[in-house]
Short mmCIF file of C-alpha atoms in Angstrom, two decimals:
data_model
loop_
_atom_site.label_atom_id
_atom_site.label_comp_id
_atom_site.label_asym_id
_atom_site.label_seq_id
_atom_site.Cartn_x
_atom_site.Cartn_y
_atom_site.Cartn_z
CA UNK A 24 -25.26 -2.43 -33.87
CA UNK A 25 -22.08 -0.62 -34.85
CA UNK A 26 -21.06 1.88 -37.50
CA UNK A 27 -17.80 3.33 -38.71
CA UNK A 28 -17.09 6.97 -38.06
CA UNK A 29 -15.83 9.07 -41.01
CA UNK A 30 -12.27 10.41 -41.15
CA UNK A 31 -13.14 13.91 -39.99
CA UNK A 32 -9.79 15.33 -41.17
CA UNK A 33 -10.78 14.49 -44.77
CA UNK A 34 -14.55 14.85 -44.49
CA UNK A 35 -15.54 17.52 -47.03
CA UNK A 36 -18.72 18.81 -45.26
CA UNK A 37 -16.74 19.49 -42.09
CA UNK A 38 -13.78 21.00 -43.97
CA UNK A 39 -16.12 23.31 -45.91
CA UNK A 40 -17.62 24.51 -42.65
CA UNK A 41 -14.15 24.87 -41.12
CA UNK A 42 -12.96 27.02 -44.04
CA UNK A 43 -16.03 29.26 -43.73
CA UNK A 44 -15.26 29.74 -40.05
CA UNK A 45 -11.60 30.44 -40.80
CA UNK A 46 -10.52 27.68 -38.43
CA UNK A 47 -7.11 26.15 -39.18
CA UNK A 48 -6.71 22.43 -39.80
CA UNK A 49 -5.28 20.84 -36.71
CA UNK A 50 -1.99 18.99 -36.77
CA UNK A 51 -1.97 15.24 -36.70
CA UNK A 52 -3.04 13.82 -33.40
CA UNK A 53 -2.89 10.43 -31.77
CA UNK A 54 -5.92 8.73 -30.38
CA UNK A 55 -5.23 7.78 -26.79
CA UNK A 56 -6.86 4.56 -25.63
CA UNK A 57 -9.41 5.01 -22.92
CA UNK A 58 -8.65 2.75 -19.98
CA UNK A 59 -11.81 1.28 -18.67
CA UNK A 60 -12.06 -0.31 -15.26
CA UNK A 61 -11.98 -3.81 -16.71
CA UNK A 62 -9.11 -2.83 -19.01
CA UNK A 63 -6.94 -1.71 -16.10
CA UNK A 64 -7.82 -4.78 -14.04
CA UNK A 65 -7.00 -7.06 -16.99
CA UNK A 66 -3.62 -5.40 -17.45
CA UNK A 67 -2.80 -5.61 -13.78
CA UNK A 68 -3.70 -9.29 -13.66
CA UNK A 69 -1.98 -10.16 -16.93
CA UNK A 70 1.54 -9.74 -15.65
CA UNK A 71 1.86 -6.07 -14.88
CA UNK A 72 1.92 -2.59 -16.33
CA UNK A 73 5.05 -0.54 -16.87
CA UNK A 74 4.73 2.64 -14.86
CA UNK A 75 6.25 6.00 -14.17
CA UNK A 76 6.79 7.04 -10.60
CA UNK A 77 4.21 9.78 -10.99
CA UNK A 78 1.52 7.16 -11.63
CA UNK A 79 1.97 5.60 -8.20
CA UNK A 80 0.57 7.24 -5.10
CA UNK A 81 0.68 6.14 -1.50
CA UNK A 82 -2.49 5.61 0.49
CA UNK A 83 -2.61 6.99 4.02
CA UNK A 84 -2.29 3.43 5.29
CA UNK A 85 1.04 3.11 3.45
CA UNK A 86 -0.13 0.81 0.64
CA UNK A 87 0.46 1.56 -3.06
CA UNK A 88 -2.20 2.92 -5.42
CA UNK A 89 -2.37 2.87 -9.22
CA UNK A 90 -5.29 4.67 -10.87
CA UNK A 91 -7.53 4.03 -7.90
CA UNK A 92 -6.50 0.42 -7.40
CA UNK A 93 -4.15 -1.09 -4.88
CA UNK A 94 -1.13 -2.44 -6.70
CA UNK A 95 1.91 -4.59 -6.11
CA UNK A 96 5.29 -3.52 -7.45
CA UNK A 97 8.07 -5.82 -8.55
CA UNK A 98 11.11 -5.73 -10.80
CA UNK A 99 10.10 -7.62 -13.94
CA UNK A 100 13.37 -7.82 -15.85
CA UNK A 101 16.02 -9.77 -13.98
CA UNK A 102 19.55 -10.47 -15.19
CA UNK A 103 20.98 -13.95 -14.94
CA UNK A 104 24.70 -13.97 -14.22
CA UNK A 105 26.50 -17.22 -14.97
CA UNK A 106 23.21 -19.06 -14.59
CA UNK A 107 22.54 -17.54 -11.19
CA UNK A 108 19.29 -15.59 -10.97
CA UNK A 109 18.31 -13.69 -7.86
CA UNK A 110 14.57 -13.21 -7.76
CA UNK A 111 13.18 -9.88 -6.56
CA UNK A 112 10.59 -9.44 -3.86
CA UNK A 113 7.26 -7.79 -4.43
CA UNK A 114 6.15 -4.66 -2.62
CA UNK A 115 2.74 -3.78 -1.28
CA UNK A 116 3.66 -0.59 0.61
CA UNK A 117 5.97 2.37 0.19
CA UNK A 118 8.71 0.86 2.31
CA UNK A 119 12.30 1.92 2.91
CA UNK A 120 13.43 -0.25 -0.01
CA UNK A 121 11.26 1.66 -2.50
CA UNK A 122 12.26 4.93 -0.89
CA UNK A 123 15.92 4.04 -1.42
CA UNK A 124 15.31 2.98 -5.03
CA UNK A 125 13.53 6.26 -5.69
CA UNK A 126 16.42 8.27 -4.24
CA UNK A 127 18.83 6.32 -6.42
CA UNK A 128 16.67 6.99 -9.53
CA UNK A 129 16.06 3.26 -10.01
CA UNK A 130 12.28 3.30 -9.59
CA UNK A 131 11.64 2.90 -13.31
CA UNK A 132 12.66 -0.75 -13.05
CA UNK A 133 9.32 -1.57 -11.41
CA UNK A 134 6.02 -2.64 -12.90
CA UNK A 135 2.69 -2.70 -11.13
CA UNK A 136 0.53 -5.81 -10.97
CA UNK A 137 -2.38 -7.16 -8.97
CA UNK A 138 -2.33 -10.89 -8.41
CA UNK A 139 -3.63 -13.05 -5.61
CA UNK A 140 -1.65 -16.15 -6.54
CA UNK A 141 1.71 -14.70 -5.55
CA UNK A 142 3.02 -15.46 -9.05
CA UNK A 143 4.38 -12.59 -11.12
CA UNK A 144 5.65 -12.28 -14.67
CA UNK A 145 9.45 -12.15 -14.66
CA UNK A 146 11.72 -11.81 -17.69
CA UNK A 147 14.98 -13.63 -17.04
CA UNK A 148 17.67 -12.09 -19.23
CA UNK A 149 20.82 -14.05 -19.98
CA UNK A 150 22.91 -12.04 -22.42
CA UNK A 151 20.59 -11.67 -25.42
CA UNK A 152 18.20 -14.45 -24.47
CA UNK A 153 15.00 -13.49 -22.68
CA UNK A 154 12.81 -16.10 -21.00
CA UNK A 155 9.45 -15.01 -19.58
CA UNK A 156 8.12 -16.99 -16.64
CA UNK A 157 5.44 -16.81 -13.99
CA UNK A 158 7.44 -16.91 -10.79
CA UNK A 159 6.30 -17.05 -7.20
CA UNK A 160 7.92 -14.14 -5.38
CA UNK A 161 8.25 -13.45 -1.69
CA UNK A 162 6.77 -10.35 -0.12
CA UNK A 163 9.20 -7.66 1.01
CA UNK A 164 9.78 -7.74 4.77
CA UNK A 165 10.16 -3.96 4.89
CA UNK A 166 6.62 -3.70 3.47
CA UNK A 167 5.22 -6.01 6.15
CA UNK A 168 7.02 -3.94 8.77
CA UNK A 169 5.66 -0.72 7.22
CA UNK A 170 2.02 -1.74 7.60
CA UNK A 171 2.64 -3.82 10.76
CA UNK A 172 1.06 -6.84 9.09
CA UNK A 173 -0.20 -9.04 11.92
CA UNK A 174 2.33 -7.48 14.28
CA UNK A 175 5.25 -8.01 11.89
CA UNK A 176 8.28 -6.12 13.14
CA UNK A 177 11.82 -6.38 11.80
CA UNK A 178 13.46 -5.31 15.07
CA UNK A 179 10.97 -7.28 17.16
CA UNK A 180 11.17 -10.69 15.48
CA UNK A 181 14.00 -13.13 14.92
CA UNK A 182 15.25 -13.74 11.41
CA UNK A 183 13.72 -17.20 11.38
CA UNK A 184 10.34 -15.97 12.62
CA UNK A 185 10.27 -13.23 9.97
CA UNK A 186 10.98 -15.75 7.22
CA UNK A 187 8.27 -18.06 8.58
CA UNK A 188 5.77 -15.23 8.35
CA UNK A 189 6.88 -14.40 4.80
CA UNK A 190 6.40 -18.05 3.81
CA UNK A 191 2.77 -18.09 5.00
CA UNK A 192 1.88 -14.59 3.82
CA UNK A 193 -1.42 -14.62 1.92
CA UNK A 194 -2.27 -12.08 -0.79
CA UNK A 195 -6.01 -12.95 -0.70
CA UNK A 196 -5.91 -12.19 3.00
CA UNK A 197 -4.05 -8.94 2.33
CA UNK A 198 -6.58 -7.81 -0.29
CA UNK A 199 -9.41 -8.74 2.04
CA UNK A 200 -8.09 -6.24 4.55
CA UNK A 201 -6.92 -3.73 1.93
CA UNK A 202 -9.50 -3.89 -0.92
CA UNK A 203 -8.09 -3.86 -4.44
CA UNK A 204 -10.67 -1.53 -5.94
CA UNK A 205 -10.89 1.81 -4.20
CA UNK A 206 -12.95 3.29 -7.05
CA UNK A 207 -15.75 0.78 -6.80
CA UNK A 208 -15.69 0.64 -3.04
CA UNK A 209 -18.86 2.09 -1.63
CA UNK A 210 -18.70 4.13 1.52
CA UNK A 211 -20.61 2.87 4.51
CA UNK A 212 -22.23 6.21 5.24
CA UNK A 213 -23.37 9.41 3.62
CA UNK A 214 -22.54 12.87 4.93
CA UNK A 215 -25.80 12.83 6.87
CA UNK A 216 -25.70 9.28 8.22
CA UNK A 217 -22.01 9.06 9.14
CA UNK A 218 -21.43 9.03 12.91
CA UNK A 219 -19.12 11.65 14.34
CA UNK A 220 -15.52 10.53 14.29
CA UNK A 221 -15.08 10.84 18.04
CA UNK A 222 -14.23 8.43 20.84
CA UNK A 223 -17.15 6.54 22.35
CA UNK A 224 -18.18 7.42 25.87
CA UNK A 225 -16.87 4.12 27.19
CA UNK A 226 -13.52 4.51 25.42
CA UNK A 227 -11.38 4.90 28.60
CA UNK A 228 -12.85 1.65 29.99
CA UNK A 229 -12.63 -0.16 26.64
CA UNK A 230 -9.05 0.98 26.05
CA UNK A 231 -8.05 -0.29 29.48
CA UNK A 232 -9.69 -3.66 28.80
CA UNK A 233 -7.99 -4.05 25.42
CA UNK A 234 -4.56 -3.32 26.86
CA UNK A 235 -5.19 -5.85 29.63
CA UNK A 236 -6.44 -8.56 27.24
CA UNK A 237 -3.40 -8.13 25.04
CA UNK A 238 -0.93 -8.42 27.87
CA UNK A 239 0.12 -4.77 28.16
CA UNK A 240 2.46 -5.31 25.21
CA UNK A 241 3.13 -3.17 22.14
CA UNK A 242 2.05 -5.11 19.06
CA UNK A 243 4.68 -3.41 16.92
CA UNK A 244 7.92 -3.38 18.93
CA UNK A 245 6.75 -6.08 21.41
CA UNK A 246 7.91 -4.13 24.45
CA UNK A 247 6.00 -5.02 27.64
CA UNK A 248 4.70 -2.42 30.04
CA UNK A 249 3.74 -2.51 33.68
CA UNK A 250 0.42 -1.10 34.83
CA UNK A 251 2.30 1.88 36.26
CA UNK A 252 3.60 2.68 32.79
CA UNK A 253 0.29 2.14 30.99
CA UNK A 254 0.25 5.85 30.09
CA UNK A 255 2.88 5.01 27.47
CA UNK A 256 0.73 2.26 25.94
CA UNK A 257 -2.02 3.45 23.60
CA UNK A 258 -4.84 1.80 21.67
CA UNK A 259 -4.75 2.84 18.02
CA UNK A 260 -7.66 2.82 15.53
CA UNK A 261 -6.15 1.33 12.38
CA UNK A 262 -8.63 2.93 9.96
CA UNK A 263 -8.57 6.32 11.64
CA UNK A 264 -12.20 6.06 12.80
CA UNK A 265 -12.29 6.67 16.53
CA UNK A 266 -15.85 5.31 16.73
CA UNK A 267 -14.91 1.95 15.12
CA UNK A 268 -14.08 -0.17 18.16
CA UNK A 269 -14.10 -3.56 16.45
CA UNK A 270 -11.31 -5.72 17.84
CA UNK A 271 -9.62 -6.06 14.42
CA UNK A 272 -9.54 -2.29 14.09
CA UNK A 273 -7.68 -1.79 17.35
CA UNK A 274 -3.93 -2.08 17.85
CA UNK A 275 -2.12 -1.75 21.16
CA UNK A 276 0.96 0.37 20.53
CA UNK A 277 3.54 2.12 22.65
CA UNK A 278 3.56 5.88 22.25
CA UNK A 279 6.68 5.74 20.04
CA UNK A 280 5.14 3.21 17.62
CA UNK A 281 1.84 5.12 17.76
CA UNK A 282 3.65 8.28 16.67
CA UNK A 283 4.95 6.41 13.61
CA UNK A 284 1.42 5.73 12.33
CA UNK A 285 0.12 7.87 9.43
CA UNK A 286 -1.03 11.30 10.60
CA UNK A 287 0.10 10.67 14.19
CA UNK A 288 3.38 12.59 14.11
CA UNK A 289 1.87 15.18 16.46
CA UNK A 290 2.32 12.70 19.31
CA UNK A 291 6.03 13.46 19.26
CA UNK A 292 5.24 16.84 20.79
CA UNK A 293 3.40 15.24 23.74
CA UNK A 294 5.24 15.36 27.10
CA UNK A 295 4.67 11.60 27.54
CA UNK A 296 6.47 10.92 24.27
CA UNK A 297 9.50 12.95 25.32
CA UNK A 298 9.56 11.28 28.75
CA UNK A 299 9.23 7.83 27.16
CA UNK A 300 12.04 8.45 24.69
CA UNK A 301 14.27 9.76 27.47
CA UNK A 302 13.68 6.56 29.43
CA UNK A 303 14.42 4.46 26.37
CA UNK A 304 17.82 6.09 25.99
CA UNK A 305 18.95 5.19 29.53
#
């Protein structure tokens, strides 16, 4: 059942009451559409939403958020010069490319979308002609490096190996690890049932075993360490939960790469960090 609401600005009973109260008639106003959850998802999956920089935030894991949803940014409008069109890459994290675009005041060129196919709406502009297409775009390598996707490292991998990993990159796999909907995501625990976020009692033994199983090698910069230098090789909890010792939540990182993780900058003040960096400079 539905019914039509009256035009309250011209509704005599309300205006009579307003005049008795001495309340002025408001100026014209615009009804703003209410974005429901499905509305936002539909827009994100329909080719993208034009955004302002202020509408994008960065999750602590480095990925991009739009109104509570993880989003992918890409440049939608692309100029074709003499028939040559250079396709943009899409971004899933606040990488050095986006940082540079923001500093150069060119961030407004981006739209946010949320696709799992890898295809994005792109407007190819050739003079006054505009052709809209769904185009398969490659993921930005700086983004993969930012979140250390499966050990991706720009300085640690050859150019060919990096391109191979870009070619096989899977958005469904990415969204499986980084859920699209942060609003609808239910927490595992309540304030009373959540375990303390502290290291388990067997953590020293477990950490030693993990480093051994993974070859005493940093998974980010790929530097190998001897047992004598194991103090410089840490085991990092990706989700920040020290009690979550699942294998997929653990990353073996050198102290320098560990210090680059979100909320780990304090490691730079540790004597081991300073000693390690001094050795690296020799």
